[in-house]
Coordinates of C-alpha atoms in Angstrom, one line a residue:
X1 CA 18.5 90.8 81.3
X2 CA 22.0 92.2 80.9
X3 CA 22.4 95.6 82.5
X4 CA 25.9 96.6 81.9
X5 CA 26.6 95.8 78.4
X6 CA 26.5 99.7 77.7
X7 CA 28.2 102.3 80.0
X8 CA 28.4 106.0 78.9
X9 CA 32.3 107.0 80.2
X10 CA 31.2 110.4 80.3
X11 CA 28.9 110.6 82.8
X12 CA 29.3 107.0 84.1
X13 CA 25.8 105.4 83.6
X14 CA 25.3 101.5 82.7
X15 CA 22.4 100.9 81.0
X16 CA 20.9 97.5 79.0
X17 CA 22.0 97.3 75.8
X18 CA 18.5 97.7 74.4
X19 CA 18.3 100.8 76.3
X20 CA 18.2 104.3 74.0
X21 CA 22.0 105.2 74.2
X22 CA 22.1 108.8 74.4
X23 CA 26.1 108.7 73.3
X24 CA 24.0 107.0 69.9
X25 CA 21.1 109.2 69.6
X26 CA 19.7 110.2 66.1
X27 CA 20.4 113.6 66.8
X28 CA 18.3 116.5 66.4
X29 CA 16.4 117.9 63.3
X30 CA 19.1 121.1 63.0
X31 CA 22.8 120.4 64.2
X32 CA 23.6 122.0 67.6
X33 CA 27.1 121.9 69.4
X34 CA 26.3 119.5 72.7
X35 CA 26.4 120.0 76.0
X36 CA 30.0 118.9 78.3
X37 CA 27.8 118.4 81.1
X38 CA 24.3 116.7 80.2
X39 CA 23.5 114.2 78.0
X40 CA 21.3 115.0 74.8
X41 CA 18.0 113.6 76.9
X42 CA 18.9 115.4 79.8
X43 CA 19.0 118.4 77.8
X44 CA 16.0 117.4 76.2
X45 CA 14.4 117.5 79.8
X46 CA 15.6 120.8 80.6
X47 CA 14.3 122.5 77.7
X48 CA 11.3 120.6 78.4
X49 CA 11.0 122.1 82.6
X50 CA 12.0 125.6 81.4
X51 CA 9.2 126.2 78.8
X52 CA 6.2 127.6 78.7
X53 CA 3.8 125.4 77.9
X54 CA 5.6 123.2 80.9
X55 CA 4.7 126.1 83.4
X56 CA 0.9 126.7 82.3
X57 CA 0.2 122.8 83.1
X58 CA 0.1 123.9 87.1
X59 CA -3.2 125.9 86.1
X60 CA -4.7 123.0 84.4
X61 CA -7.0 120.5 84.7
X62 CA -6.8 116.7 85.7
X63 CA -10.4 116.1 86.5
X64 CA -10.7 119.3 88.8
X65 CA -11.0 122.9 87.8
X66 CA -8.2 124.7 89.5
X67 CA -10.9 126.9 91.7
X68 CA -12.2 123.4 93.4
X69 CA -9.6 122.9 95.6
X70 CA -5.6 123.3 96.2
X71 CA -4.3 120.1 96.9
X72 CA -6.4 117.9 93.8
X73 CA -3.9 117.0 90.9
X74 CA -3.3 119.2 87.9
X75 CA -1.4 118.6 84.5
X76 CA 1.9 119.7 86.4
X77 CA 1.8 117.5 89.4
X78 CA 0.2 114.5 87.5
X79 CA 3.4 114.9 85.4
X80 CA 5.6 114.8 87.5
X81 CA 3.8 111.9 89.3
X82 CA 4.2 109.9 85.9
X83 CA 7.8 110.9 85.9
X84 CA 8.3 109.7 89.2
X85 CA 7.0 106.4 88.5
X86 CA 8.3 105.9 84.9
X87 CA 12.1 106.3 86.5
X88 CA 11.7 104.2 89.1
X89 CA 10.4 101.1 86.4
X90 CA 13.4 102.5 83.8
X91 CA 16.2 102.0 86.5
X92 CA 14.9 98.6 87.4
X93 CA 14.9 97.3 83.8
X94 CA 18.5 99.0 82.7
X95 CA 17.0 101.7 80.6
X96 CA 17.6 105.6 80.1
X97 CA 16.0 107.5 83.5
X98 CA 16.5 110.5 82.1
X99 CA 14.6 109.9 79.0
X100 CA 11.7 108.5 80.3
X101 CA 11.8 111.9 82.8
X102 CA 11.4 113.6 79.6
X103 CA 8.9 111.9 78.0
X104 CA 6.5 111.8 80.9
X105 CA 7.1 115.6 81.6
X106 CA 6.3 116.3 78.3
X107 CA 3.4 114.1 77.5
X108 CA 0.3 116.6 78.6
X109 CA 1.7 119.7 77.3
X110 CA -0.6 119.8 74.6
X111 CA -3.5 119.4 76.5
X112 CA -6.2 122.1 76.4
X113 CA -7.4 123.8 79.6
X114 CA -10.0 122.0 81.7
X115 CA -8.9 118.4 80.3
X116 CA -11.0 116.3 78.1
X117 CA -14.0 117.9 78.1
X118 CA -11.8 121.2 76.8
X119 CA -10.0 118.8 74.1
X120 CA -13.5 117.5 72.9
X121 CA -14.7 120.6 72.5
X122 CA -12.2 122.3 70.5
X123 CA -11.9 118.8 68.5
X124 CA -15.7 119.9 67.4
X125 CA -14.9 123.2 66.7
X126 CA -12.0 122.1 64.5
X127 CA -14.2 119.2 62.9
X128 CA -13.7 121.1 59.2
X129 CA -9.9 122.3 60.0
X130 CA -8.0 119.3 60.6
X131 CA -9.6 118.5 64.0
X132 CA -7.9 118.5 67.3
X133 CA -5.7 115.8 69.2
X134 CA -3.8 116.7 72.4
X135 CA -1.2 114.7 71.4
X136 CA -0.7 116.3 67.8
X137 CA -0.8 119.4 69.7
X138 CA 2.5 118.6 72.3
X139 CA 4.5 117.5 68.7
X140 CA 3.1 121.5 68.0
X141 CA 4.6 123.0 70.7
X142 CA 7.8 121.3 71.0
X143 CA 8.2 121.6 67.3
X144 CA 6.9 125.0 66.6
X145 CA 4.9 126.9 68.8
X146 CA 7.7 127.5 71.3
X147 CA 9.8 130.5 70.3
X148 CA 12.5 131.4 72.6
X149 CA 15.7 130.1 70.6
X150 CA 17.5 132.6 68.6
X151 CA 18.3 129.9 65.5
X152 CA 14.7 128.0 65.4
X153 CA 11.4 127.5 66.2
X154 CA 10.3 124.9 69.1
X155 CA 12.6 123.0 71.0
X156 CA 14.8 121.2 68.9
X157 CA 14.9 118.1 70.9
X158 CA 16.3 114.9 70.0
X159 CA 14.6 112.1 67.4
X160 CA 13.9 109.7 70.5
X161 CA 11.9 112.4 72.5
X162 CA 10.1 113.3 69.7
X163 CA 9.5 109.7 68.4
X164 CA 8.7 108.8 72.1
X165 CA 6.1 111.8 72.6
X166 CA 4.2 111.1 69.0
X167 CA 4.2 107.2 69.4
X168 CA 4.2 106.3 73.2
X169 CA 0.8 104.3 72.7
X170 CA 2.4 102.5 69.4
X171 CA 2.4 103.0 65.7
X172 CA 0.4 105.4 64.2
X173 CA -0.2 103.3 60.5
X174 CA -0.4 100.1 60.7
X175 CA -2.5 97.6 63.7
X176 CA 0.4 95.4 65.5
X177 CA -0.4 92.2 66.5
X178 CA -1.8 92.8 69.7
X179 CA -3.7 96.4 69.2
X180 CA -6.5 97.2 66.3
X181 CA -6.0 99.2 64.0
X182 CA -4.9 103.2 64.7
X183 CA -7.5 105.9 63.7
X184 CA -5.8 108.4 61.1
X185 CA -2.9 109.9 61.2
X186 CA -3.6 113.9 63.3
X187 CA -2.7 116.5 60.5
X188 CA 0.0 118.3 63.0
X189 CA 2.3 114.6 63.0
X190 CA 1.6 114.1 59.2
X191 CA 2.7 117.3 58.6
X192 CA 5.5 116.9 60.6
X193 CA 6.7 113.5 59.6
X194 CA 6.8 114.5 56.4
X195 CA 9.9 116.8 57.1
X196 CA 11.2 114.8 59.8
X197 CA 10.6 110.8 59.7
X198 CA 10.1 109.8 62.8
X199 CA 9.1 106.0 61.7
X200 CA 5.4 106.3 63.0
X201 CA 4.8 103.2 61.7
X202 CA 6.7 101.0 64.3
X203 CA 6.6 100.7 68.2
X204 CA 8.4 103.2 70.2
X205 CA 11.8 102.4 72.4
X206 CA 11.2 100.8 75.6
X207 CA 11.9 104.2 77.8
X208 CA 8.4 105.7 76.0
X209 CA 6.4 101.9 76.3
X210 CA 7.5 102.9 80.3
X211 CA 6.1 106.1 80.7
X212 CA 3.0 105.6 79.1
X213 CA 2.1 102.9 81.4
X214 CA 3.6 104.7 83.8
X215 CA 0.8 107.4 83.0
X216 CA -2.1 105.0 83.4
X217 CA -0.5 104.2 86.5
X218 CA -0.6 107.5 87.9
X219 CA -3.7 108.7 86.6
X220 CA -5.9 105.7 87.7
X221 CA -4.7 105.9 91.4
X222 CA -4.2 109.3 91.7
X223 CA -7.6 110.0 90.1
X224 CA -8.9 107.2 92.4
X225 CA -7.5 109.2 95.4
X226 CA -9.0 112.6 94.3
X227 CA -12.7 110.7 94.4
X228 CA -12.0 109.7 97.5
X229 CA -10.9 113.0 98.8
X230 CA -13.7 114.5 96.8
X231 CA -16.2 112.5 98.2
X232 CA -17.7 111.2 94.9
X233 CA -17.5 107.7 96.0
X234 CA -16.8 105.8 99.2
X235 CA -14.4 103.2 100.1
X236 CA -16.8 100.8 100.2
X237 CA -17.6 101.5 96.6
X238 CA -14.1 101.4 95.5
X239 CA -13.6 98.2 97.1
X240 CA -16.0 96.2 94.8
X241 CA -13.2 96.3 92.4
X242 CA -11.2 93.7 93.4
X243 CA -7.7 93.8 93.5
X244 CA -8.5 97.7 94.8
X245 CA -10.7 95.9 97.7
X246 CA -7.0 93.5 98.4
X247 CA -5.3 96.5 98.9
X248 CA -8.1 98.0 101.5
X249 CA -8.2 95.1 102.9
X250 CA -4.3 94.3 103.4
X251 CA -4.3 97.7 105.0
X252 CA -7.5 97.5 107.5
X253 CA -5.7 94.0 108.7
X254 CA -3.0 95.9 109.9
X255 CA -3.9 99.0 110.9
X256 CA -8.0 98.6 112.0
X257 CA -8.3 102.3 113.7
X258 CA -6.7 103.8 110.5
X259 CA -8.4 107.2 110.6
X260 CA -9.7 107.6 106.3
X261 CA -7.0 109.7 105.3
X262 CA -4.3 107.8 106.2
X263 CA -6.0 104.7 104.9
X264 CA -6.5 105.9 101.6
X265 CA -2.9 107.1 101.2
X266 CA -2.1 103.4 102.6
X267 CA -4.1 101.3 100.1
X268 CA -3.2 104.0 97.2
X269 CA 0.8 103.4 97.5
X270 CA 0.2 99.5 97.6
X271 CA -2.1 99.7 94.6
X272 CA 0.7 101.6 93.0
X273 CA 3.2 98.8 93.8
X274 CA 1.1 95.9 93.2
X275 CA 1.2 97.7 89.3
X276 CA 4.6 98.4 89.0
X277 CA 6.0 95.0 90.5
X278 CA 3.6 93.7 87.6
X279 CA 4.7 95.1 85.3
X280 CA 8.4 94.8 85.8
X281 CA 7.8 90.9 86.0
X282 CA 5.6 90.6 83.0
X283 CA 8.2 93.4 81.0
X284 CA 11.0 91.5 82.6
X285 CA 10.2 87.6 81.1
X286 CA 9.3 89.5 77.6
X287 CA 12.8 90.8 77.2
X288 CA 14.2 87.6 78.8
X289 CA 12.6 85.6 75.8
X290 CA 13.1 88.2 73.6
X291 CA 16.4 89.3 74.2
X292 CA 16.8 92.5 71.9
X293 CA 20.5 93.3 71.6
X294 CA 19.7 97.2 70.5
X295 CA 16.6 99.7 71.0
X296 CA 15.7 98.9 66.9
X297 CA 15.1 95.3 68.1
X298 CA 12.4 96.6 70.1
X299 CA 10.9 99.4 67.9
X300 CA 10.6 96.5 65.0
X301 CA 9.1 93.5 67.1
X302 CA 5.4 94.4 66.1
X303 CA 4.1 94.1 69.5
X304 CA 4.3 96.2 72.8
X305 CA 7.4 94.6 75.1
X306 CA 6.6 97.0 78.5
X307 CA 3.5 95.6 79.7
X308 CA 1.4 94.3 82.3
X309 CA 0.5 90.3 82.3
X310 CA -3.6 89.5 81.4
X311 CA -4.5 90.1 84.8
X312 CA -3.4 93.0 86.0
X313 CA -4.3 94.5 82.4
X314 CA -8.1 93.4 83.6
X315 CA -7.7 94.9 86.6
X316 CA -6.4 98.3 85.2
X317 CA -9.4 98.1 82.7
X318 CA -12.0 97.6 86.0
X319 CA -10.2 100.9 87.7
X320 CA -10.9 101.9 84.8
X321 CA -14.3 101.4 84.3
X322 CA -15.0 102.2 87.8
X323 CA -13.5 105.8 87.5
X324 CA -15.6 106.2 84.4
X325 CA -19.1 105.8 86.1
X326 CA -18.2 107.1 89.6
X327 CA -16.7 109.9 88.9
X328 CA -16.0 110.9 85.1
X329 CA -19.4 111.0 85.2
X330 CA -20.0 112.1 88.4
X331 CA -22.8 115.1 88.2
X332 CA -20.1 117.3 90.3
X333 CA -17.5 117.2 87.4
X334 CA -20.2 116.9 84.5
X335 CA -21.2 119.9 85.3
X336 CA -18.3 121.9 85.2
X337 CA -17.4 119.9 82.1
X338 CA -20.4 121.6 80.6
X339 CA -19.5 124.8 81.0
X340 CA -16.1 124.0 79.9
X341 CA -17.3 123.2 76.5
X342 CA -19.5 126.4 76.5
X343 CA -16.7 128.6 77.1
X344 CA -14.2 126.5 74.4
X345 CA -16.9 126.8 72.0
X346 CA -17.3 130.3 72.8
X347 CA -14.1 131.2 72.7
X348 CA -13.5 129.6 69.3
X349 CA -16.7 131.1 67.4
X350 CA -15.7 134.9 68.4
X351 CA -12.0 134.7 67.7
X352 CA -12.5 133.1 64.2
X353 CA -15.4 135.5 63.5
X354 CA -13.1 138.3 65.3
X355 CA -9.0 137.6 65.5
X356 CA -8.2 141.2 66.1
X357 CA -10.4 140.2 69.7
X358 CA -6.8 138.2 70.2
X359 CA -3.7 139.9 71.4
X360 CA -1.5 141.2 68.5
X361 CA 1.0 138.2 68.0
X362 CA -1.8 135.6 67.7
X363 CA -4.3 137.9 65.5
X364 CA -1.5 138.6 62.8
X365 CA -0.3 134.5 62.8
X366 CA -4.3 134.2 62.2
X367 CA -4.1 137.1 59.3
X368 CA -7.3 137.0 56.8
X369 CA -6.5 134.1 54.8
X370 CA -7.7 131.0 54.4
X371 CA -10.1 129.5 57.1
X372 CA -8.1 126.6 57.9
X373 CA -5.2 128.5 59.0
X374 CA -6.6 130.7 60.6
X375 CA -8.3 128.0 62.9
X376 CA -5.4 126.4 63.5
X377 CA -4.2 129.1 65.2
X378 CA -7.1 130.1 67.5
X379 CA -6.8 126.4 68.3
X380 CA -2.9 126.9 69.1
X381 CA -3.8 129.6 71.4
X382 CA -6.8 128.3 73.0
X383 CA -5.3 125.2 74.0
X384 CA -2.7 127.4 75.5
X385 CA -4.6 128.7 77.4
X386 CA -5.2 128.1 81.5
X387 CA -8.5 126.9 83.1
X388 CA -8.1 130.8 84.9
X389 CA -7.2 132.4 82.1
X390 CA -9.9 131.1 79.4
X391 CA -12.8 131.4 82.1
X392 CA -11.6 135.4 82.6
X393 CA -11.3 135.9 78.6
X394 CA -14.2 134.3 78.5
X395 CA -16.2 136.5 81.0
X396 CA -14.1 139.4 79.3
X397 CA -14.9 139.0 76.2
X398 CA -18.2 137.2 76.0
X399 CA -20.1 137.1 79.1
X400 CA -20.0 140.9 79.6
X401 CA -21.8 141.6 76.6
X402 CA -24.9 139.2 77.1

């Protein structure tokens, strides 16, 4: 792998040449003078940390409700764990830190309050509108629903950020050679694509292949550590899944007295590294056979090029698996799931039968017109909302009156 075919003289970074270039970005949808001081992702990641929808993640769910304890993960510090993680992979291949920052900073924004029980339930409730998809809904905001700039709606950001967010998991049209075949195509990115092409039908760059490993990553161990914290599973448990049970094991043969805390933390950040080493060899003997000479190269192979080898892919699908029994589907978050969907559900029914019950800027984008619309944007606010907020509109607006 050649790492120093491409230096930007402005701000004196040396990156692979199938690295995204941001001296050779595709620019942004309308023309804006640049900034002397950042490149185009690193102003892409700004705009990103300084919105809104960025600040409401730290009131959302991972797996935990915000009221179940302080120190579990949320959208905002999972994020930044996946950002964490996706640089540290980008610098050791030669590609663009800051655009992987961005794109794993960005990638929950559109995620409704209380996680994926919140997401299925307003999927349902949108079943005759269009239906709902988290990640149709971050193209939303960064597209539209933001409104702080003076000459357009959203953020404006660059073709690669955008491309990256809608398309981190591969093409959107078409089955590549190692993935079946996509479902349709969300409403929000067709209707999107059809203004702006963001070539949904090939693999992303390399710097969004990164992050979104870099969110399995993150979410599998972090979420592993959360159960453990949480109690919904032991150690023991855990360690019936094997390469977990190395780790543990590794750990206890150094340190026997470890008191539980420390040990999990230990086995946790070896587990982490026992992922990423993977996947920078497995990554790092694709592009050494592959040898793309520009970001295209990769977007047009048909295939993903960041990835981990056959065996640590069936070890991330036993974590997996694991987390899915043990504590998915643990009675302790199934029941707050439940109630999430009640109050989504809730929620949905009275502002579509009632908008003016919305505050004034939502209820007039609603206006009286055609159903579809109008449930797009109770959707669009909805999934804005915080687990805090929605459970006090709820009680506000519907519990009080039962």
């Amino acid at each position: 792998m050649n790492r120093s075919d491409a230096l930007d003289p402005a701000f004196g970074v040396r990156h692979a040449p199938y690295a995204c270039d941001p001296a050779h970005s595709r620019g942004r949808l309308i023309a804006e003078p640049e900034c002397g001081t950042r490149t185009v992702f690193q102003r892409d990641r700004d705009r990103i940390v300084h919105s809104t929808a960025f600040r409401r993640m730290k009131h959302k769910t991972q797996v935990f409700v915000s009221d179940e304890g302080d120190h579990y993960r949320t959208r905002l510090t999972h994020s930044l764990e996946v950002s964490n993680i996706a640089r540290s992979i980008c610098r050791s291949l030669g590609l663009n830190e800051e655009l992987a920052e961005t794109l794993a900073l960005a990638h929950d924004l559109g995620h409704t309050p209380f996680g994926h029980a919140g997401e299925n339930a307003l999927n349902d409730c949108m079943a005759d509108h269009g239906g709902f998809d988290h990640n149709a809904q971050t193209l939303r905001i960064l597209t539209r629903l933001e409104r702080k700039y003076a000459e357009f709606d959203g953020l404006n950001l660059t073709w690669e950020t955008l491309e990256g967010v809608v398309k981190h998991n591969g093409p959107l049209v078409r089955a590549a050679k190692d993935r079946p075949a996509p479902p349709p195509i969300a409403e929000p990115i067709a209707e999107y694509v059809a203004q702006h092409d963001l070539e949904i039908d090939t693999w992303p760059g390399l710097e969004a292949q990164v992050a979104a490993l870099a969110d399995d990553i993150a979410y599998n161990n972090h979420d592993l550590d959360d159960g453990l914290r949480a109690g919904l599973f032991s150690i023991d448990e855990v360690r019936a899944v094997g390469f977990v049970d190395e780790a543990f094991r590794e750990v206890l043969d150094r340190y026997p007295d470890l008191e539980e805390p420390r040990l999990n933390h230990e086995a946790n950040r070896r587990l982490i590294s026992l992922m990423v080493d993977d996947l920078l060899a497995e990554t790092g003997r694709r592009l050494s056979a592959f040898r793309p000479g520009h970001p295209d190269a990769v977007r047009r192979r048909g295939r993903a090029t960041a990835t981990f080898s056959e065996a640590m892919a069936a070890n991330d699908r036993a974590l997996k698996d694991f987390l899915f029994a043990n504590m998915y589907k643990h009675p302790q978050v199934t029941r707050m799931t439940g109630r999430a969907r009640d109050i989504v559900r809730n929620l949905f029914g009275l502002f579509f039968d009632e908008p003016e019950a919305m505050p004034s800027p939502w209820r007039h984008r609603a206006g009286t017109g055609e159903a579809a619309r109008r449930a797009r944007v109770i959707a669009d606010y909805i999934a804005g909302m915080t687990d805090r907020f929605a459970m006090n509109e709820h009680d506000r607006l519907i519990a009080a009156e039962r």
